[in-house]
Coordinates of C-alpha atoms in Angstrom, one line a residue:
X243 CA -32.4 -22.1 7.3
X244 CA -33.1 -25.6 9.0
X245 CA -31.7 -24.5 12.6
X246 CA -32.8 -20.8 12.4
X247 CA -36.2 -22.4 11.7
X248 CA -35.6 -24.9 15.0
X249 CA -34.7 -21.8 16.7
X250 CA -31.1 -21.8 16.8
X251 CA -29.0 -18.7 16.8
X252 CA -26.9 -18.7 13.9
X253 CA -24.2 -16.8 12.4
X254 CA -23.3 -17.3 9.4
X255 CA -19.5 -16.4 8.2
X256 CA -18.7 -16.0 4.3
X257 CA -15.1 -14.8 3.7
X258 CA -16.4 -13.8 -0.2
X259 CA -18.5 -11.0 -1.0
X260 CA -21.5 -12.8 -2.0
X261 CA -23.0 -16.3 -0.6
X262 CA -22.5 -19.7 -2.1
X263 CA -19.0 -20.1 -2.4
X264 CA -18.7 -22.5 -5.2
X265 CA -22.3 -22.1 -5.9
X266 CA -21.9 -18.2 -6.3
X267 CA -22.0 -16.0 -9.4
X268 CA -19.1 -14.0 -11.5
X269 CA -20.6 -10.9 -12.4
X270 CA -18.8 -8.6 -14.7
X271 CA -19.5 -5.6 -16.8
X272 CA -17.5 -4.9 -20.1
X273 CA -17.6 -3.3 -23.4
X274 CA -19.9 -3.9 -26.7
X275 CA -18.7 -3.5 -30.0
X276 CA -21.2 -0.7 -30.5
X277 CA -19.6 0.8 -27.8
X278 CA -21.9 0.5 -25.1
X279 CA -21.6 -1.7 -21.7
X280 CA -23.4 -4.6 -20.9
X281 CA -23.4 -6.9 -17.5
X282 CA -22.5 -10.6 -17.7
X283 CA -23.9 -13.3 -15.1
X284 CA -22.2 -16.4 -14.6
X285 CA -22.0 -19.7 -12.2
X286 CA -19.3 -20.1 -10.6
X287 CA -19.3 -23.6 -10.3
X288 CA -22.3 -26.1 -10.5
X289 CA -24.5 -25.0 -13.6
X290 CA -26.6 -29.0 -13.6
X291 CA -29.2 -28.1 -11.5
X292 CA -30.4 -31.8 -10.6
X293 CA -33.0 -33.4 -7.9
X294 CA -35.0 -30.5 -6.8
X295 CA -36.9 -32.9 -4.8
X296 CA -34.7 -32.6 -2.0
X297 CA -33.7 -28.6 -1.4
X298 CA -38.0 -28.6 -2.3
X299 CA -38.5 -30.5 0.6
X300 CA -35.7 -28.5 2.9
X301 CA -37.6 -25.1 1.7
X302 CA -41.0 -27.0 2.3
X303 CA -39.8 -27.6 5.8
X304 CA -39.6 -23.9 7.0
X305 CA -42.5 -22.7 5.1
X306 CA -41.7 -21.9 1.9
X307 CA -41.8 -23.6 -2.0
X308 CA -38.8 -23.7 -4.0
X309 CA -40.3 -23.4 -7.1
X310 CA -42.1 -20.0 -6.3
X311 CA -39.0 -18.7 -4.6
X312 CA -36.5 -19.9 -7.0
X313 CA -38.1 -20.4 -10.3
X314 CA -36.9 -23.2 -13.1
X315 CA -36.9 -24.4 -16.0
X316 CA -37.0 -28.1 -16.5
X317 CA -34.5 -28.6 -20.2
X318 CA -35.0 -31.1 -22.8
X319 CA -33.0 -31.5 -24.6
X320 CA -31.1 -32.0 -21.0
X321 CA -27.4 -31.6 -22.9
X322 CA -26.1 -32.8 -26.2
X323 CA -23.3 -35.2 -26.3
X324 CA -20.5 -34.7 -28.8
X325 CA -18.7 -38.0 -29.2
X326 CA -14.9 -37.6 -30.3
X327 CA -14.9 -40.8 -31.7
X328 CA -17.9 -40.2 -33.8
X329 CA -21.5 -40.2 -33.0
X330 CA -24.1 -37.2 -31.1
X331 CA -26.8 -37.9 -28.8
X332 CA -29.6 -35.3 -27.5
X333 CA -30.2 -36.1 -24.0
X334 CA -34.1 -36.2 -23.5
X335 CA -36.7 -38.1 -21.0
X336 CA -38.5 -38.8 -24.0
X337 CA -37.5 -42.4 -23.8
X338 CA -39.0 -43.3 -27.1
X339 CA -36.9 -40.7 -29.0
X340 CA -33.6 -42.0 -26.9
X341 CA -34.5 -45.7 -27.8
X342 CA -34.2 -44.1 -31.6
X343 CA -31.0 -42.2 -30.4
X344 CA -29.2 -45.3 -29.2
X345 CA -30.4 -47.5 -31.6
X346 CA -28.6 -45.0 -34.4
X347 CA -25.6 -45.0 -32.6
X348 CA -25.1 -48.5 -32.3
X349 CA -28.5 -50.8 -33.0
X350 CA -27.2 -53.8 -30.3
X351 CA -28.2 -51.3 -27.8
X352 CA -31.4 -50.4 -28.8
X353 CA -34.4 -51.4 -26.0
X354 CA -32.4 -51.2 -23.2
X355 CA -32.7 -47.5 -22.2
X356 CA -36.1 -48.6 -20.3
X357 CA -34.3 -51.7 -18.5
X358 CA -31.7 -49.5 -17.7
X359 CA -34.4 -46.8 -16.5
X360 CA -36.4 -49.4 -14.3
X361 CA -33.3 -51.1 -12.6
X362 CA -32.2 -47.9 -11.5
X363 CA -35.5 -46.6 -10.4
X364 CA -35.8 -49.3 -7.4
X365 CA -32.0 -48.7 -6.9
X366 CA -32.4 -44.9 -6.0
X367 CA -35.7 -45.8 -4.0
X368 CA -33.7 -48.6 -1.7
X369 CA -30.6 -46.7 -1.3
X370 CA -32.1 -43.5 -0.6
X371 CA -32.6 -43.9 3.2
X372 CA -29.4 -44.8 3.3
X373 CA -28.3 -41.4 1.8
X374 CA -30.7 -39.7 4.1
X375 CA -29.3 -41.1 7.4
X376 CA -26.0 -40.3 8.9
X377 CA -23.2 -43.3 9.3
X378 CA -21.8 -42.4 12.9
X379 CA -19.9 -45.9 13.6
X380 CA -18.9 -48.9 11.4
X381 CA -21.9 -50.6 13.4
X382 CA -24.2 -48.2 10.9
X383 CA -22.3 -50.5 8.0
X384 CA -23.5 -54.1 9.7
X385 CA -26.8 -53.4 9.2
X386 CA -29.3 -55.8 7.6
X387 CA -31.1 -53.3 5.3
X388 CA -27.3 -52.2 3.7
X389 CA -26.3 -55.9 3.3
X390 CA -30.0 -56.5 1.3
X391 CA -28.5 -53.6 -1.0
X392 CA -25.1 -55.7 -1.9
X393 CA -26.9 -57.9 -5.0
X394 CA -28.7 -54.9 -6.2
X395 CA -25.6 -52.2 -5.5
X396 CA -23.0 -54.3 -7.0
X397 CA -19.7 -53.2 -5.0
X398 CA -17.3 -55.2 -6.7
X399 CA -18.0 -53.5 -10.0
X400 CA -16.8 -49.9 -11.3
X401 CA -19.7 -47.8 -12.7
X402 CA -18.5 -48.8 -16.6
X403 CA -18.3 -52.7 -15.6
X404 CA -22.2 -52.0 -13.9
X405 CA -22.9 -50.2 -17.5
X406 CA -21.6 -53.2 -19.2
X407 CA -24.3 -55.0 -18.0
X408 CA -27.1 -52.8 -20.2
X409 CA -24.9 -51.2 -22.9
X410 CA -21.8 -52.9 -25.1
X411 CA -21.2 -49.8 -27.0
X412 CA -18.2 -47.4 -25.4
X413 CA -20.1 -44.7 -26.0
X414 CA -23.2 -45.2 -24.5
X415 CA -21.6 -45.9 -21.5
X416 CA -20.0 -42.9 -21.9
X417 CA -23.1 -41.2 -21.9
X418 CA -24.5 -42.6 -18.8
X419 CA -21.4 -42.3 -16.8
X420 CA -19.9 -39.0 -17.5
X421 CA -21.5 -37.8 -14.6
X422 CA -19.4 -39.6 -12.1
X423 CA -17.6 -35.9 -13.1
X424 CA -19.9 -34.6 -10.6
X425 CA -18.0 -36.7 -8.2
X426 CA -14.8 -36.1 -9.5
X427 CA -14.0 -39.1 -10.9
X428 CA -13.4 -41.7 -13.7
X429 CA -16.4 -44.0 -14.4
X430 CA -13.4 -46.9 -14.7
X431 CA -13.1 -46.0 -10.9
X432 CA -16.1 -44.5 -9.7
X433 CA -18.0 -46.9 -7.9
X434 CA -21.5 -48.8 -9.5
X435 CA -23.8 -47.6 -7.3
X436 CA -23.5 -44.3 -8.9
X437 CA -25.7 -45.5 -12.1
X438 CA -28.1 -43.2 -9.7
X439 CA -26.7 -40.0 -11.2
X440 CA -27.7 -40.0 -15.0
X441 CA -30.8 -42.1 -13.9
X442 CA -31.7 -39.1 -11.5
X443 CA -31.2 -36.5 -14.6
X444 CA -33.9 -38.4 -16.9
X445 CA -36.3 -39.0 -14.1
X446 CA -36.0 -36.0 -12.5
X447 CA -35.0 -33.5 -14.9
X448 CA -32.1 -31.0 -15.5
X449 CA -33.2 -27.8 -14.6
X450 CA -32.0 -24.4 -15.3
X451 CA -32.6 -21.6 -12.2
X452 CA -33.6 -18.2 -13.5
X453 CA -30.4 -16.5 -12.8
X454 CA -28.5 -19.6 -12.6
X455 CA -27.6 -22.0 -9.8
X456 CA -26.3 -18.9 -8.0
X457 CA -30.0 -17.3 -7.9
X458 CA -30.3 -20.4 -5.2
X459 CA -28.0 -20.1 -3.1
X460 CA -28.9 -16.2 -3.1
X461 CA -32.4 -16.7 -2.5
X462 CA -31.4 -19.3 0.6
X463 CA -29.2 -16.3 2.4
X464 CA -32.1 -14.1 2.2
X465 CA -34.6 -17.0 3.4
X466 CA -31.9 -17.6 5.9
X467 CA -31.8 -13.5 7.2
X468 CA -35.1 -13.6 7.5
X469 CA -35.3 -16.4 9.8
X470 CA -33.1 -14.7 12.1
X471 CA -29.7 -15.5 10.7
X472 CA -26.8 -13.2 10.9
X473 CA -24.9 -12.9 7.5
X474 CA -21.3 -11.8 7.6
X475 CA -20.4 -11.7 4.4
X476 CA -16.7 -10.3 3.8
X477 CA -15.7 -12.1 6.6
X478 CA -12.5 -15.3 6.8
X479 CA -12.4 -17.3 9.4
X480 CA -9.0 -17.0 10.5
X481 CA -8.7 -19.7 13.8
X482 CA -10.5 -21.2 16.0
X483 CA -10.8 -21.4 20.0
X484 CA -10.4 -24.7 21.9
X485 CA -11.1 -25.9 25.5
X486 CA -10.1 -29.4 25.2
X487 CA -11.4 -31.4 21.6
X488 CA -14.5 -28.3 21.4
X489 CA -14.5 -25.3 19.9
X490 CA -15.7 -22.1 22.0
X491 CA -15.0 -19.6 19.6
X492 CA -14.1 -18.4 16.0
X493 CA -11.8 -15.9 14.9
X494 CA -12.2 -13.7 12.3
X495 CA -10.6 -10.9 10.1
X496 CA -13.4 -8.9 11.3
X497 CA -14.5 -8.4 8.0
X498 CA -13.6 -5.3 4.7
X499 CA -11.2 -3.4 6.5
X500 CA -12.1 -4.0 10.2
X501 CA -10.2 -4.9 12.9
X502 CA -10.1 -9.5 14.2
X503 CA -12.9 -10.3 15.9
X504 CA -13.4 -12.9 18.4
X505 CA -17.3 -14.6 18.2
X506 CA -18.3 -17.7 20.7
X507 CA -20.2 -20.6 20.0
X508 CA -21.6 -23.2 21.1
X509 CA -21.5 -25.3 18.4
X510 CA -19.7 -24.9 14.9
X511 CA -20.6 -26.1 11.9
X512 CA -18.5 -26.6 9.1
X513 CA -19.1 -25.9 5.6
X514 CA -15.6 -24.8 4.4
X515 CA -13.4 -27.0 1.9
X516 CA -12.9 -30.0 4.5
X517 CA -9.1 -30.8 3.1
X518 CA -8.2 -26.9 3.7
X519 CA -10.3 -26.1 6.7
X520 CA -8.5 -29.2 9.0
X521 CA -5.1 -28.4 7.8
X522 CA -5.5 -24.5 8.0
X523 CA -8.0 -24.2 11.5
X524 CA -7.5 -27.4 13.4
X525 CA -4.4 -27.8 15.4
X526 CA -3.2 -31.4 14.0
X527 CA -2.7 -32.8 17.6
X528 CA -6.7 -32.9 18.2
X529 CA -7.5 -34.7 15.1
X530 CA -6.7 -38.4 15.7
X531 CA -8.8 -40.1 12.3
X532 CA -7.8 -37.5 10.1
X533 CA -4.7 -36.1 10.9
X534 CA -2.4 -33.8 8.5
X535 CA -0.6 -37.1 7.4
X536 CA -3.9 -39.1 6.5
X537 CA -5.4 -36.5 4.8
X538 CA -2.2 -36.3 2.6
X539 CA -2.9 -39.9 2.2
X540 CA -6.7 -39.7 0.8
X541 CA -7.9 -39.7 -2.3
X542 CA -9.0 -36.5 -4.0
X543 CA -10.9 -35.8 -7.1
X544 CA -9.9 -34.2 -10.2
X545 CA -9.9 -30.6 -10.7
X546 CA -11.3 -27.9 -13.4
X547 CA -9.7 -25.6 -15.5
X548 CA -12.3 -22.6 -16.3
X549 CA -13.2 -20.2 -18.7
X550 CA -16.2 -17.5 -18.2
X551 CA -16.7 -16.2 -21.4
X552 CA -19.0 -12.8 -22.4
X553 CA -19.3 -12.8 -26.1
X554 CA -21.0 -10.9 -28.9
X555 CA -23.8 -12.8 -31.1
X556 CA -26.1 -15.1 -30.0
X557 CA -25.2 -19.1 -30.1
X558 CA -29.1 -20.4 -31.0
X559 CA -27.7 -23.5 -32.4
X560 CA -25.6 -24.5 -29.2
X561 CA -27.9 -26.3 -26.9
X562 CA -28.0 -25.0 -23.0
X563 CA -25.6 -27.5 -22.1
X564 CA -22.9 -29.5 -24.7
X565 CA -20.2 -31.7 -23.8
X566 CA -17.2 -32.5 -25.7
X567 CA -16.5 -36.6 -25.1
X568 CA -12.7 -37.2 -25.6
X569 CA -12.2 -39.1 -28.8
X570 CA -9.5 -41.5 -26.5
X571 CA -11.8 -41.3 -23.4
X572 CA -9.9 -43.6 -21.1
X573 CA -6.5 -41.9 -22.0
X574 CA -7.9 -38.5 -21.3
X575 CA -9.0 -39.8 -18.1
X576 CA -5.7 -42.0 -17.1
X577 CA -4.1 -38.3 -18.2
X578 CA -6.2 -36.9 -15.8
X579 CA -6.3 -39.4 -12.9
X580 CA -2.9 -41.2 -13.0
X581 CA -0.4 -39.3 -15.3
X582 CA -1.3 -35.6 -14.0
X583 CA -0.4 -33.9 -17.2
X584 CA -2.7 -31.8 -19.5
X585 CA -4.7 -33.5 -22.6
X586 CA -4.1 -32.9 -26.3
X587 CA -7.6 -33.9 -26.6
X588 CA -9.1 -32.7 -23.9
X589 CA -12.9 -33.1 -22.9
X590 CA -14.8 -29.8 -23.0
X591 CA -18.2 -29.0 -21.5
X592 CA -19.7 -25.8 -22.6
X593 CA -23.1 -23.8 -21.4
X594 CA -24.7 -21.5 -23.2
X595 CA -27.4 -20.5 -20.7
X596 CA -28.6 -17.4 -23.1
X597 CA -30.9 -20.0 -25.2
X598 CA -32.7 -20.8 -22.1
X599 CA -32.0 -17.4 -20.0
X600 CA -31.2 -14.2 -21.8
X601 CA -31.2 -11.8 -18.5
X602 CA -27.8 -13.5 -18.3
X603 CA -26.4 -11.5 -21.2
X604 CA -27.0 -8.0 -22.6
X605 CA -29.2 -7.8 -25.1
X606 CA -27.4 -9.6 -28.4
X607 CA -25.1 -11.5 -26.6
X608 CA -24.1 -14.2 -24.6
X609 CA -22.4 -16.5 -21.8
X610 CA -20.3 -19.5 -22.8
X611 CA -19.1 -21.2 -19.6
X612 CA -16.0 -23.4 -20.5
X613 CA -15.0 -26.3 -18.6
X614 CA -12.3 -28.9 -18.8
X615 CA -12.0 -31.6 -16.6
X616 CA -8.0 -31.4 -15.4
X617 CA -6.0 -32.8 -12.7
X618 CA -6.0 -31.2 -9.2
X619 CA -2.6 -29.5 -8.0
X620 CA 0.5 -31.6 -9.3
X621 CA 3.9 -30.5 -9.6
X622 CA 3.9 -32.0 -13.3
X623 CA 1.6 -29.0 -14.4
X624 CA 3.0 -25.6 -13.7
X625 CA 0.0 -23.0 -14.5
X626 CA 1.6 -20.1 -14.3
X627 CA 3.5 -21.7 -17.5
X628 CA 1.0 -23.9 -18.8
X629 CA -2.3 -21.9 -18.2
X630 CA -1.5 -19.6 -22.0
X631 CA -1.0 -22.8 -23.9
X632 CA -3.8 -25.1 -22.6
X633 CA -6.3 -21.7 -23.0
X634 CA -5.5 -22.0 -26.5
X635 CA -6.1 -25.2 -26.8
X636 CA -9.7 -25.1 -25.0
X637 CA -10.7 -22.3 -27.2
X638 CA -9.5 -24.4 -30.4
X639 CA -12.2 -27.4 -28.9
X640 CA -15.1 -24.5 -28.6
X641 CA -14.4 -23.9 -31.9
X642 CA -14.3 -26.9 -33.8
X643 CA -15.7 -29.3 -31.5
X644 CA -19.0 -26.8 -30.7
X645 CA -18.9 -25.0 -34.2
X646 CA -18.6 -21.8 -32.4
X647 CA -17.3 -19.2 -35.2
X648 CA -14.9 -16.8 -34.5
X649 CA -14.6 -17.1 -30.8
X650 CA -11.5 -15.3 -29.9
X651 CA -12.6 -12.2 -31.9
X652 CA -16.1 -11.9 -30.5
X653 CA -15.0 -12.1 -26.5
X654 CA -15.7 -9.3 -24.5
X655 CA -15.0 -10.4 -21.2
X656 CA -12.9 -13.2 -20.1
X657 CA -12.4 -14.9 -16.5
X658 CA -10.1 -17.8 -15.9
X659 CA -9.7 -19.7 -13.1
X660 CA -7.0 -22.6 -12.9
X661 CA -6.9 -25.8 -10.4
X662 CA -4.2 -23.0 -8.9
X663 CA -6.9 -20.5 -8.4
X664 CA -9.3 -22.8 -6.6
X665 CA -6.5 -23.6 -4.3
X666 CA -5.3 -20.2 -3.6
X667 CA -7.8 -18.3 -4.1
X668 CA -11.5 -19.9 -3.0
X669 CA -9.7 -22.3 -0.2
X670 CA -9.9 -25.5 -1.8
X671 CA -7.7 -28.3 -0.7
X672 CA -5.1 -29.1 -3.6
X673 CA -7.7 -27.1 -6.0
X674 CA -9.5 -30.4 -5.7
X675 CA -13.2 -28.7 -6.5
X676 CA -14.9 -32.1 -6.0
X677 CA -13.3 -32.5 -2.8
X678 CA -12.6 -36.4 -1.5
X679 CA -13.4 -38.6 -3.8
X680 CA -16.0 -40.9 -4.1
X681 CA -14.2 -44.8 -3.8
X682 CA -15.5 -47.6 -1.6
X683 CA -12.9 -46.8 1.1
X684 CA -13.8 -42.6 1.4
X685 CA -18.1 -43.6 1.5
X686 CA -20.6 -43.8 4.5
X687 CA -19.0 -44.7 7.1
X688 CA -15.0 -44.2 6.2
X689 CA -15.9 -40.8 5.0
X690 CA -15.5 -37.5 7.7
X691 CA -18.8 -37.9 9.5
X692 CA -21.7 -35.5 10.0
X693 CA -20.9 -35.1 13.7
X694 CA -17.4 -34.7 13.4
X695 CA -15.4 -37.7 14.9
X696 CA -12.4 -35.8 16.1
X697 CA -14.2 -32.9 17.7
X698 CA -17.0 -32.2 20.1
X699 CA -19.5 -30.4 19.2
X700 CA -18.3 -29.5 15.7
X701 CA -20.7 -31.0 12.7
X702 CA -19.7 -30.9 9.1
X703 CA -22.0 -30.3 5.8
X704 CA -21.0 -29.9 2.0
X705 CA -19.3 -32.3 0.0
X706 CA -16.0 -33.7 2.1
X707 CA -18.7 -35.2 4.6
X708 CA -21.2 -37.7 4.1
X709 CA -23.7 -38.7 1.3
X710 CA -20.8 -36.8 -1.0
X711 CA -20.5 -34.2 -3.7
X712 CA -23.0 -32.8 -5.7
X713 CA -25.6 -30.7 -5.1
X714 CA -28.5 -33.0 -4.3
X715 CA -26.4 -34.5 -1.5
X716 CA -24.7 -31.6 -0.6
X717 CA -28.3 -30.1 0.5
X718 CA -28.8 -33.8 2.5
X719 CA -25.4 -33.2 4.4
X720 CA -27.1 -30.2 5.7
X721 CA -30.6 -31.8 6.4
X722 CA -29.2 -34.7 8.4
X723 CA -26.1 -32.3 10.3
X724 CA -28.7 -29.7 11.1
X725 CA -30.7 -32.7 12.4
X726 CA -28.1 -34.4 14.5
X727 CA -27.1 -30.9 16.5
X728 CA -31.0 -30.4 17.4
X729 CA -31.3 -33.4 18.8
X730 CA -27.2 -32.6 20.6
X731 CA -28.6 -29.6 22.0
X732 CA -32.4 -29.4 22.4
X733 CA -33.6 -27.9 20.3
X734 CA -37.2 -28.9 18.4
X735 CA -37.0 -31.6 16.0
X736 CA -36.2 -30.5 12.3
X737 CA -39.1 -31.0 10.4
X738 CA -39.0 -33.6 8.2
X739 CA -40.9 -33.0 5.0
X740 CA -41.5 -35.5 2.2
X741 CA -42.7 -34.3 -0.9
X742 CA -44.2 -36.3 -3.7
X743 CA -41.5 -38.7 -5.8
X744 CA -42.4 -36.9 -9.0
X745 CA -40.6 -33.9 -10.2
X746 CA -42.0 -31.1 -9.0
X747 CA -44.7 -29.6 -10.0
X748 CA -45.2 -26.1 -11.1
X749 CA -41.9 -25.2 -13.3
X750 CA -42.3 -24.6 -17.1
X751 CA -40.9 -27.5 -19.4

């Protein structure tokens, strides 16, 4: 959208048959029980829809509102939180009825929602021209305005030991960290500036897109055709063309049963899994910083284990979103992180989008998304083996974890996908679907940069480049890439829009 607008010509390649990737849609027809058929809509992978503030100002910047093309709902409550150990919380901004929420779960903690609210709030307004610039040298790192950000950032603490600091119950910081899932990682790990995440979802909202998360990225393709983009959907990328360290051209497959095709460029961007696309596209001899052998050296995040499941009856009493918190947190995570075997207990988020979105579903039905956080690929889990068992288990959590009745009797249609599937079949570096993670060592600068290092004229956007994983910073990748090759190649500067701090305005509550 961005480089169509500044008047590049762009083709965009998308070797699945819809746009997104892992912001796309399952779609699915199957049978009722009264015999008819009915279509089921699901995401395929992000269903927290968080920050709109910044895809609102990347629409705003070639003409167009994101609420009016892509309309939302703002949720409250935001999710519920099922505590293994005991204990529920309803997420809500309302901070007076979550200063009654904490103080029933443990009344040490009560009053400290709004300090926690208010530290958070000048943390995310310093830091975020940091997450809005590229980090092209380690000279970016020696800057003044980063070393002012040390005291307030905290570095040398994990994003529990920064939670410490507001909340002494487990729990609690449980509920404020969990999100580091969005990152891929363990909130024993995950480093303290990241306190950003649950403070963003409070202050900004959780929003649900009609049609799902999917309905954006679908509405972005036809933005993007329309400002002169060329979609090839059906389409792999199966090698590229070098004349020294630049790519000149792209191979493809040609597309649904074509012949290869050869397409130049003059510039590539990159928004395939980072891991997959270096090792599978880029001969290892022209990557000096992130050769085969240091990318088998990085860290990677965790993976997911996934149900999509159409089923009769409506859930009404299942919030939109409800996550399952392992009643031994830290050993699901260590199981998860360090051991690389599958839980007994494992966490479980489920959403039931039909409460908030009933086009999703036929009529009398609906979508339960399952999710289980797992480890990426490890030998120690086989899932052609394990995948029956650990389904089971899952289902048993939905059940009498979310008090959904009757479960396995009521599905009508059922998709799984296993860290195995991500790998081989949507392209994803050791089915690792948060991609790098998110440690001191793998951020700004030490993290693949925007304009690629070991290329020319090759930029990268998504999550394995910088500000990270996640949607919100996903969509900045692409702002401050798209930015960088228009001022490489000439073209007019992309616009920068800033839109009002506040959530935006115009989406039902």
């Amino acid at each position: 959208m961005l480089l169509a607008h500044a008047g590049a010509r762009v083709t965009l390649l998308e070797r699945r048959d819809r746009p997104g990737g892992r912001t796309s849609s399952i779609e699915a027809e199957a049978g009722l029980g009264d015999g008819t058929r009915g279509q089921f809509r699901f995401d395929t992978g992000p269903t927290f829809f968080l920050y709109p503030r910044v895809l609102g100002e990347i629409f705003a910047a070639v003409g167009r509102d994101l609420m009016t093309e892509v309309p939302m709902t703002r949720l409250d409550p935001q999710y519920r939180l099922e505590f293994g150990s005991g204990g529920r919380l309803d997420a809500t901004p309302n901070v007076a009825e979550m200063e009654r929420q904490i103080a029933a779960i443990n009344p040490a903690d009560a009053g400290r929602f709004a300090d926690f609210l208010e530290e958070n709030r000048t943390k995310l307004a310093k830091f975020r021209p940091i997450l809005e610039n590229p980090f092209s040298s380690w000279k970016d790192l020696a800057t003044p305005t980063l070393a002012k950000m040390l005291p307030l950032v905290r570095p040398w603490l994990s994003l529990d030991g920064e939670l410490k600091r507001h909340f002494s119950d487990p729990r609690l910081r449980v509920a404020f960290s969990f999100q580091s899932k969005y990152l891929g990682m363990s909130p024993f790990r995950c480093p303290s500036l990241f306190s950003i995440l649950s403070f963003l979802e409070y202050e900004h909202g959780v929003w649900h897109p009609t049609g799902g998360c999917a309905a954006v990225s679908e509405r972005m393709a036809e933005i993007a055709v329309e400002l002169g983009v060329e979609l090839r959907l059906d389409t792999e990328v199966t090698g590229l063309q070098f004349q020294g360290k630049k790519p000149v051209a792209v191979e493809t497959d040609g597309g649904a049963g074509a012949g290869g095709e050869t397409l130049p460029c003059d510039a590539l961007v990159i928004n395939a899994d980072f891991g997959r696309a270096m090792t599978r596209l880029v001969p290892d001899r022209l990557r000096k910083n992130w050769t085969d052998a240091k990318i088998d050296k990085k860290k990677f995040s965790c993976s997911t284990y996934m149900l999509y499941l159409g089923i009769e009856g409506v859930e009404q009493e299942l919030p939109h979103h409800t996550i399952y918190i392992a009643e031994d947190y830290e050993k699901n995570l260590r199981e998860i992180e360090t051991d690389r075997v599958l839980s007994d207990d494992p966490s479980v988020y489920v959403q039931n989008a039909c409460v908030t979105d009933p086009s999703l579903a036929p009529a009398g039905c609906s979508t339960l998304y399952v999710l289980a956080p797992v480890t990426h690929e490890s030998p120690n889990v086989d899932w052609t083996r394990d995948a029956p068992a650990f389904r089971e288990r899952v289902l048993d959590q939905v059940e009498s974890k979310f008090g959904v009745k009757r479960l396995r009797d009521r599905i009508r249609f059922e998709k799984q996908i296993t860290p195995a599937d991500w790998d081989g079949g949507y392209e994803i570096h050791k089915g690792a679907t948060f991609n790098l993670a998110h440690n001191l060592t793998q951020m700004l600068h030490f993290r693949p940069r925007n304009r690629f290092e070991d290329l020319d004229g090759t930029y990268l956007v998504g999550g394995g480049t910088h500000p990270g994983s996640g949607l919100p910073v996903i969509y900045e990748s692409a702002r401050i890439s798209s930015r960088l090759l228009a001022q490489d190649y000439g073209l007019p500067e992309v616009p920068s829009v800033k839109l009002p701090v506040e959530a935006p305005a115009g989406a039902s509550a």
